Amino acid sequence: SSRPPSSACSPVPRRRPSFPVHRGPGDSEGLSGMRTTHLGGARGTGRCREIRVPQNTTLGRMVKRDPVRAAKYDLVVVPPWYKNKPWPPPPVSPYRRSPTRCAYSSERTDSALRSPTSRWGIVRALATMVVLCAEAKQRRLAMMRRPSEGYITMSLHPSSEEDEVKVDFFTARMGLSQQLEEHYTWIFDRFVSRGKRRISGQGFQRALCEAGIVANSVAEQDTFRMVQTKVIEHCRGDESLEDEPDPARGKSISWSLDEFLMMLAGMRQFAIQERWKANEALASELGISPTALEEFRSVFEEADDDESGFIGVQELQRMLTLVDLHPTDKELKLLLRRLGIGEELTFTDFLQIMVKVEEFVRPDEK
């Protein structure tokens, strides 16, 4: 008699778990639908052979099209950001280069204006400016000047081509603060040649631009060339300039750290001298002293939070509030339009506004 086939000898088909496919954030199961079960090998070895394949690759798309065959080779589809750490990845913030001059927050300025000492100093300077500018306006009206002649202009360039650069480099070098010297040294180290403590002519140009010394106009380029010639004469003597028409771009001349700092200090002192000359001309126009004009400039710089050389209408309105003048935003914009000034004010525009600011004084206070 034939024996019935034993169940132990008959092949039993093995069931494999369902193949997981992550369909993105819109999937109802979400990340919980991703299985990480340790699947057995194709030959029944029992070892974990699970292979995670990103779904945005060619192999990942093939696995999604044929999950049965993928399960045979233990392939599991995962999101493209699966291997990123931390998981899920944080949003990428764009890199922004930090400027040489940091922009101070408005909280710092507001706290400074709230302090009694700084607030009353600004109030005294603004009140003096209002009185002096009003007197200057009355003198101009008495002399019957045309309105176009009453506008204030200032030039930062030398008055004539024969003006020579007279800079005390030793005093200028000693006048650099420790913070500025450390900052300029850090800029110098970025362009130093390998194995040397000097920079080439091209690196010198780039380092000066990084430090904020940029000559745009022809007059500024001439001044820049005169100052660097004086620096080389001061540090090395006249013989270093015989065969070099442009020392800043010359390949045969390299610059040391002391010469670089001397150049920056000389340019700073020359800019201060030119600014003082412009202040003298502007102060004589208003009938005030250059020292008082510097106080007015300090008030302007106090309102210039980002040190860009411009203030807006809101900063001007906040400054006028300190001296009990309350023009509206619309009134200030109309005044700026009447004077032909934009909404970004320079120091000269600021003085023109202060000449007209007496129109906002209440009748009982005149």
CSV table of C-alpha atoms in Angstrom, one decimal:
chain,number,residue,atom,x,y,z
A,1,SER,CA,0.0,0.0,0.0
A,2,SER,CA,1.3,3.4,-0.8
A,3,ARG,CA,2.1,5.7,2.1
A,4,PRO,CA,0.5,9.1,2.2
A,5,PRO,CA,3.0,11.9,1.8
A,6,SER,CA,4.3,13.2,5.1
A,7,SER,CA,3.7,16.8,5.8
A,8,ALA,CA,7.3,17.2,7.0
A,9,CYS,CA,8.6,16.4,3.5
A,10,SER,CA,6.2,18.6,1.6
A,11,PRO,CA,7.5,22.1,0.8
A,12,VAL,CA,5.8,24.8,2.7
A,13,PRO,CA,5.9,28.3,1.1
A,14,ARG,CA,7.4,30.9,3.3
A,15,ARG,CA,5.5,34.2,3.6
A,16,ARG,CA,7.5,37.4,3.5
A,17,PRO,CA,6.3,40.5,5.1
A,18,SER,CA,4.7,43.2,2.9
A,19,PHE,CA,7.2,45.5,1.3
A,20,PRO,CA,7.2,49.0,2.9
A,21,VAL,CA,7.1,52.0,0.6
A,22,HIS,CA,7.1,55.6,2.1
A,23,ARG,CA,5.1,57.9,-0.1
A,24,GLY,CA,6.1,61.2,1.5
A,25,PRO,CA,4.5,63.5,4.1
A,26,GLY,CA,1.1,63.1,2.5
A,27,ASP,CA,1.0,59.4,3.3
A,28,SER,CA,-1.7,58.4,5.9
A,29,GLU,CA,0.6,56.1,7.8
A,30,GLY,CA,3.6,58.6,7.6
A,31,LEU,CA,6.9,57.5,9.1
A,32,SER,CA,5.2,54.8,11.1
A,33,GLY,CA,4.5,52.9,7.9
A,34,MET,CA,8.3,52.4,7.4
A,35,ARG,CA,9.2,48.9,8.6
A,36,THR,CA,12.7,48.1,9.8
A,37,THR,CA,12.0,44.4,10.3
A,38,HIS,CA,15.2,42.3,10.0
A,39,LEU,CA,14.4,40.1,7.0
A,40,GLY,CA,16.0,36.8,6.4
A,41,GLY,CA,18.2,36.2,3.4
A,42,ALA,CA,17.2,34.8,0.1
A,43,ARG,CA,18.8,31.5,1.0
A,44,GLY,CA,17.3,31.4,4.5
A,45,THR,CA,20.5,32.2,6.4
A,46,GLY,CA,18.6,34.3,8.9
A,47,ARG,CA,21.1,37.1,8.8
A,48,CYS,CA,19.9,40.7,8.4
A,49,ARG,CA,20.5,41.8,4.8
A,50,GLU,CA,18.2,44.8,4.7
A,51,ILE,CA,19.4,47.4,2.2
A,52,ARG,CA,18.0,50.9,2.5
A,53,VAL,CA,17.7,52.6,-0.9
A,54,PRO,CA,16.8,56.4,-1.2
A,55,GLN,CA,13.6,56.7,-3.2
A,56,ASN,CA,14.9,59.6,-5.4
A,57,THR,CA,17.5,57.3,-7.0
A,58,THR,CA,17.2,55.1,-10.1
A,59,LEU,CA,17.3,51.9,-7.9
A,60,GLY,CA,14.7,53.4,-5.6
A,61,ARG,CA,12.3,53.9,-8.5
A,62,MET,CA,12.9,50.3,-9.7
A,63,VAL,CA,12.2,49.0,-6.2
A,64,LYS,CA,8.9,51.0,-6.0
A,65,ARG,CA,7.8,49.6,-9.4
A,66,ASP,CA,8.6,45.9,-8.5
A,67,PRO,CA,8.2,45.4,-4.7
A,68,VAL,CA,8.0,41.6,-5.0
A,69,ARG,CA,11.4,41.3,-6.6
A,70,ALA,CA,12.8,44.0,-4.2
A,71,ALA,CA,11.6,41.9,-1.2
A,72,LYS,CA,13.6,39.0,-2.6
A,73,TYR,CA,16.8,40.9,-2.2
A,74,ASP,CA,15.7,42.7,1.0
A,75,LEU,CA,15.6,46.2,-0.5
A,76,VAL,CA,13.7,48.9,1.5
A,77,VAL,CA,12.9,52.3,0.1
A,78,VAL,CA,13.6,55.2,2.5
A,79,PRO,CA,13.2,59.0,2.0
A,80,PRO,CA,16.1,60.9,0.4
A,81,TRP,CA,16.8,62.7,3.7
A,82,TYR,CA,16.9,59.5,5.8
A,83,LYS,CA,20.6,59.5,6.4
A,84,ASN,CA,20.8,63.2,7.4
A,85,LYS,CA,21.6,64.0,11.0
A,86,PRO,CA,19.8,65.4,12.8
A,87,TRP,CA,16.7,63.7,11.4
A,88,PRO,CA,14.7,65.3,9.9
A,89,PRO,CA,17.2,68.0,8.8
A,90,PRO,CA,16.8,71.6,10.0
A,91,PRO,CA,16.2,74.3,7.5
A,92,VAL,CA,19.3,75.7,5.8
A,93,SER,CA,20.0,79.3,6.6
A,94,PRO,CA,21.8,81.2,3.8
A,95,TYR,CA,25.3,82.4,4.5
A,96,ARG,CA,25.7,86.1,4.9
A,97,ARG,CA,29.0,87.8,5.1
A,98,SER,CA,29.4,90.0,8.2
A,99,PRO,CA,30.2,93.6,7.3
A,100,THR,CA,33.2,95.4,8.7
A,101,ARG,CA,30.9,97.8,10.6
A,102,CYS,CA,28.4,95.9,12.6
A,103,ALA,CA,24.8,97.3,12.6
A,104,TYR,CA,23.7,98.1,16.1
A,105,SER,CA,20.3,97.1,17.1
A,106,SER,CA,17.6,99.6,17.8
A,107,GLU,CA,17.3,98.4,21.4
A,108,ARG,CA,20.9,99.6,22.1
A,109,THR,CA,20.0,103.1,20.7
A,110,ASP,CA,16.7,103.3,22.5
A,111,SER,CA,18.4,102.3,25.8
A,112,ALA,CA,21.1,105.0,25.2
A,113,LEU,CA,18.4,107.6,24.5
A,114,ARG,CA,16.6,106.6,27.6
A,115,SER,CA,19.6,107.2,29.8
A,116,PRO,CA,19.4,110.7,31.4
A,117,THR,CA,23.0,111.8,30.6
A,118,SER,CA,22.9,110.9,26.9
A,119,ARG,CA,19.4,112.2,26.5
A,120,TRP,CA,20.0,115.6,27.9
A,121,GLY,CA,23.3,115.9,25.9
A,122,ILE,CA,21.4,115.3,22.7
A,123,VAL,CA,18.6,117.7,23.8
A,124,ARG,CA,21.1,120.5,24.4
A,125,ALA,CA,22.8,120.0,21.1
A,126,LEU,CA,19.6,119.8,19.2
A,127,ALA,CA,18.2,122.9,20.9
A,128,THR,CA,21.4,124.8,20.1
A,129,MET,CA,21.2,123.7,16.5
A,130,VAL,CA,17.6,124.8,16.2
A,131,VAL,CA,18.5,128.3,17.5
A,132,LEU,CA,21.6,128.7,15.4
A,133,CYS,CA,20.1,127.4,12.2
A,134,ALA,CA,17.1,129.7,12.7
A,135,GLU,CA,19.4,132.7,13.1
A,136,ALA,CA,21.4,131.7,10.0
A,137,LYS,CA,18.1,131.5,8.1
A,138,GLN,CA,17.1,135.1,9.2
A,139,ARG,CA,20.5,136.4,8.1
A,140,ARG,CA,20.2,134.8,4.7
A,141,LEU,CA,16.7,136.3,4.3
A,142,ALA,CA,18.0,139.7,5.4
A,143,MET,CA,20.8,139.6,2.7
A,144,MET,CA,18.1,138.7,0.1
A,145,ARG,CA,19.7,135.6,-1.1
A,146,ARG,CA,18.0,133.4,-3.5
A,147,PRO,CA,16.8,130.0,-2.1
A,148,SER,CA,19.2,128.1,-4.3
A,149,GLU,CA,22.1,130.0,-2.8
A,150,GLY,CA,21.0,129.2,0.7
A,151,TYR,CA,21.5,125.5,0.4
A,152,ILE,CA,24.5,124.0,2.2
A,153,THR,CA,27.1,122.2,0.2
A,154,MET,CA,30.3,120.6,1.3
A,155,SER,CA,33.2,119.1,-0.6
A,156,LEU,CA,35.6,116.5,0.8
A,157,HIS,CA,38.2,117.0,-1.9
A,158,PRO,CA,41.3,119.4,-1.7
A,159,SER,CA,40.5,123.0,-2.6
A,160,SER,CA,43.3,123.0,-5.3
A,161,GLU,CA,45.6,120.6,-7.0
A,162,GLU,CA,48.6,122.2,-5.3
A,163,ASP,CA,47.5,121.1,-1.8
A,164,GLU,CA,50.0,118.7,-0.3
A,165,VAL,CA,49.3,115.9,2.0
A,166,LYS,CA,50.6,116.9,5.5
A,167,VAL,CA,50.2,113.9,7.7
A,168,ASP,CA,52.1,113.1,10.9
A,169,PHE,CA,52.4,109.4,10.4
A,170,PHE,CA,53.9,108.7,13.9
A,171,THR,CA,51.0,110.5,15.6
A,172,ALA,CA,48.5,108.8,13.3
A,173,ARG,CA,50.0,105.4,14.0
A,174,MET,CA,49.9,106.0,17.7
A,175,GLY,CA,46.3,107.2,17.5
A,176,LEU,CA,44.9,103.8,16.3
A,177,SER,CA,43.0,102.2,19.1
A,178,GLN,CA,43.8,98.6,20.1
A,179,GLN,CA,40.5,97.3,18.7
A,180,LEU,CA,41.1,98.9,15.3
A,181,GLU,CA,44.7,97.6,15.2
A,182,GLU,CA,43.6,94.1,16.0
A,183,HIS,CA,40.9,94.3,13.2
A,184,TYR,CA,43.4,95.6,10.6
A,185,THR,CA,45.9,93.0,11.6
A,186,TRP,CA,43.3,90.3,11.1
A,187,ILE,CA,42.6,91.7,7.6
A,188,PHE,CA,46.4,91.8,6.8
A,189,ASP,CA,46.8,88.1,7.9
A,190,ARG,CA,44.2,87.1,5.3
A,191,PHE,CA,46.3,88.2,2.4
A,192,VAL,CA,49.8,87.3,3.7
A,193,SER,CA,51.9,85.2,1.3
A,194,ARG,CA,53.0,81.7,2.3
A,195,GLY,CA,56.0,81.6,4.5
A,196,LYS,CA,56.3,85.4,4.7
A,197,ARG,CA,55.0,88.2,6.8
A,198,ARG,CA,54.3,90.5,3.9
A,199,ILE,CA,51.7,91.0,1.2
A,200,SER,CA,52.1,91.7,-2.5
A,201,GLY,CA,50.8,94.7,-4.3
A,202,GLN,CA,47.6,93.0,-5.4
A,203,GLY,CA,47.0,91.7,-1.9
A,204,PHE,CA,47.6,95.2,-0.5
A,205,GLN,CA,44.9,96.6,-2.8
A,206,ARG,CA,42.4,93.9,-1.7
A,207,ALA,CA,43.3,94.4,2.0
A,208,LEU,CA,42.7,98.1,1.7
A,209,CYS,CA,39.3,97.5,0.1
A,210,GLU,CA,38.5,95.1,2.9
A,211,ALA,CA,39.4,97.8,5.5
A,212,GLY,CA,37.0,100.2,3.8
A,213,ILE,CA,39.6,102.3,1.9
A,214,VAL,CA,38.2,102.6,-1.7
A,215,ALA,CA,39.2,105.4,-4.2
A,216,ASN,CA,36.4,105.8,-6.7
A,217,SER,CA,36.9,109.3,-8.2
A,218,VAL,CA,40.0,110.7,-9.9
A,219,ALA,CA,40.6,113.1,-7.0
A,220,GLU,CA,40.4,110.3,-4.4
A,221,GLN,CA,42.8,108.2,-6.4
A,222,ASP,CA,45.3,111.0,-6.6
A,223,THR,CA,45.0,111.5,-2.8
A,224,PHE,CA,45.4,107.8,-2.2
A,225,ARG,CA,48.5,107.7,-4.4
A,226,MET,CA,50.0,110.7,-2.6
A,227,VAL,CA,49.4,109.1,0.8
A,228,GLN,CA,51.0,105.8,-0.1
A,229,THR,CA,54.0,107.6,-1.6
A,230,LYS,CA,54.4,109.4,1.7
A,231,VAL,CA,54.2,106.1,3.6
A,232,ILE,CA,57.0,104.6,1.5
A,233,GLU,CA,59.1,107.7,1.9
A,234,HIS,CA,58.6,107.6,5.6
A,235,CYS,CA,59.3,103.9,6.1
A,236,ARG,CA,62.0,103.2,3.4
A,237,GLY,CA,63.3,106.4,1.9
A,238,ASP,CA,63.1,107.9,-1.6
A,239,GLU,CA,65.2,105.3,-3.3
A,240,SER,CA,62.3,102.7,-3.1
A,241,LEU,CA,60.3,104.8,-5.5
A,242,GLU,CA,62.7,105.3,-8.4
A,243,ASP,CA,61.6,102.4,-10.6
A,244,GLU,CA,58.0,102.0,-9.3
A,245,PRO,CA,55.4,104.4,-10.8
A,246,ASP,CA,52.5,102.8,-8.8
A,247,PRO,CA,53.7,101.3,-5.5
A,248,ALA,CA,50.3,99.8,-4.6
A,249,ARG,CA,50.1,97.6,-7.7
A,250,GLY,CA,53.8,97.1,-8.3
A,251,LYS,CA,55.0,93.5,-8.2
A,252,SER,CA,58.5,94.3,-6.9
A,253,ILE,CA,57.2,96.0,-3.7
A,254,SER,CA,55.7,94.0,-0.9
A,255,TRP,CA,54.2,95.5,2.2
A,256,SER,CA,54.8,94.7,5.9
A,257,LEU,CA,52.2,94.9,8.7
A,258,ASP,CA,53.7,98.2,10.1
A,259,GLU,CA,53.5,99.8,6.6
A,260,PHE,CA,50.0,98.6,6.1
A,261,LEU,CA,48.9,100.0,9.5
A,262,MET,CA,50.8,103.3,8.7
A,263,MET,CA,48.9,103.5,5.4
A,264,LEU,CA,45.5,103.1,7.1
A,265,ALA,CA,46.4,105.5,9.9
A,266,GLY,CA,47.5,108.1,7.4
A,267,MET,CA,44.3,107.8,5.3
A,268,ARG,CA,42.3,108.1,8.5
A,269,GLN,CA,44.1,111.3,9.6
A,270,PHE,CA,43.9,112.8,6.1
A,271,ALA,CA,40.1,112.1,6.0
A,272,ILE,CA,39.9,113.8,9.4
A,273,GLN,CA,41.8,116.9,8.1
A,274,GLU,CA,39.5,117.1,5.0
A,275,ARG,CA,36.5,116.7,7.2
A,276,TRP,CA,37.7,119.5,9.5
A,277,LYS,CA,38.2,121.8,6.5
A,278,ALA,CA,34.7,121.1,5.2
A,279,ASN,CA,33.4,121.7,8.7
A,280,GLU,CA,35.1,125.1,8.8
A,281,ALA,CA,33.5,126.1,5.5
A,282,LEU,CA,30.1,124.8,6.6
A,283,ALA,CA,30.4,126.4,10.0
A,284,SER,CA,31.2,129.8,8.5
A,285,GLU,CA,28.1,129.5,6.3
A,286,LEU,CA,26.0,128.9,9.4
A,287,GLY,CA,27.9,131.4,11.6
A,288,ILE,CA,28.9,128.8,14.2
A,289,SER,CA,32.2,127.3,15.4
A,290,PRO,CA,33.5,124.0,13.9
A,291,THR,CA,33.4,122.5,17.4
A,292,ALA,CA,29.7,123.1,17.6
A,293,LEU,CA,29.3,121.5,14.2
A,294,GLU,CA,31.1,118.4,15.4
A,295,GLU,CA,28.6,118.2,18.3
A,296,PHE,CA,25.8,118.3,15.7
A,297,ARG,CA,27.5,115.6,13.8
A,298,SER,CA,27.7,113.4,16.9
A,299,VAL,CA,24.0,113.9,17.2
A,300,PHE,CA,23.5,112.7,13.6
A,301,GLU,CA,25.8,109.7,14.2
A,302,GLU,CA,23.8,108.8,17.3
A,303,ALA,CA,20.7,108.4,15.2
A,304,ASP,CA,22.6,106.6,12.4
A,305,ASP,CA,22.3,103.1,13.9
A,306,ASP,CA,24.0,101.1,11.1
A,307,GLU,CA,26.7,103.8,10.5
A,308,SER,CA,25.8,104.0,6.8
A,309,GLY,CA,25.9,107.9,6.7
A,310,PHE,CA,22.2,108.2,6.2
A,311,ILE,CA,19.2,108.5,8.5
A,312,GLY,CA,15.5,108.0,7.7
A,313,VAL,CA,12.4,109.9,8.4
A,314,GLN,CA,11.6,107.9,11.5
A,315,GLU,CA,15.0,108.6,13.0
A,316,LEU,CA,14.6,112.3,12.3
A,317,GLN,CA,11.1,112.3,13.8
A,318,ARG,CA,12.4,110.6,17.0
A,319,MET,CA,15.2,113.2,17.3
A,320,LEU,CA,12.9,116.1,17.0
A,321,THR,CA,10.6,114.6,19.6
A,322,LEU,CA,13.5,115.0,22.1
A,323,VAL,CA,13.3,118.8,21.7
A,324,ASP,CA,9.5,118.9,22.0
A,325,LEU,CA,8.9,119.2,18.2
A,326,HIS,CA,6.2,116.8,17.0
A,327,PRO,CA,5.9,117.0,13.2
A,328,THR,CA,3.9,114.2,11.6
A,329,ASP,CA,5.3,111.7,9.1
A,330,LYS,CA,3.4,113.4,6.3
A,331,GLU,CA,4.7,116.9,7.2
A,332,LEU,CA,8.3,115.7,7.2
A,333,LYS,CA,7.9,114.1,3.8
A,334,LEU,CA,6.3,117.2,2.4
A,335,LEU,CA,9.2,119.3,3.7
A,336,LEU,CA,11.8,116.9,2.2
A,337,ARG,CA,10.0,117.0,-1.1
A,338,ARG,CA,9.9,120.8,-1.0
A,339,LEU,CA,13.7,120.9,-0.4
A,340,GLY,CA,14.4,118.4,-3.1
A,341,ILE,CA,15.7,115.8,-0.6
A,342,GLY,CA,14.9,112.1,-0.6
A,343,GLU,CA,13.8,110.1,2.5
A,344,GLU,CA,17.4,109.1,3.2
A,345,LEU,CA,19.2,112.1,4.7
A,346,THR,CA,22.9,112.8,4.8
A,347,PHE,CA,24.5,115.1,7.4
A,348,THR,CA,24.2,118.1,5.0
A,349,ASP,CA,20.5,117.3,4.3
A,350,PHE,CA,20.0,117.0,8.1
A,351,LEU,CA,21.3,120.6,8.6
A,352,GLN,CA,19.0,121.8,5.9
A,353,ILE,CA,16.1,120.2,7.6
A,354,MET,CA,17.1,121.8,11.0
A,355,VAL,CA,17.1,125.3,9.3
A,356,LYS,CA,13.4,124.7,8.4
A,357,VAL,CA,12.5,122.9,11.6
A,358,GLU,CA,11.3,126.2,13.3
A,359,GLU,CA,8.1,125.9,11.2
A,360,PHE,CA,7.0,123.1,13.5
A,361,VAL,CA,7.4,125.2,16.7
A,362,ARG,CA,4.0,126.0,18.3
A,363,PRO,CA,3.0,129.7,18.0
A,364,ASP,CA,3.0,130.1,21.8
A,365,GLU,CA,6.7,129.0,22.0
A,366,LYS,CA,8.1,131.4,19.3
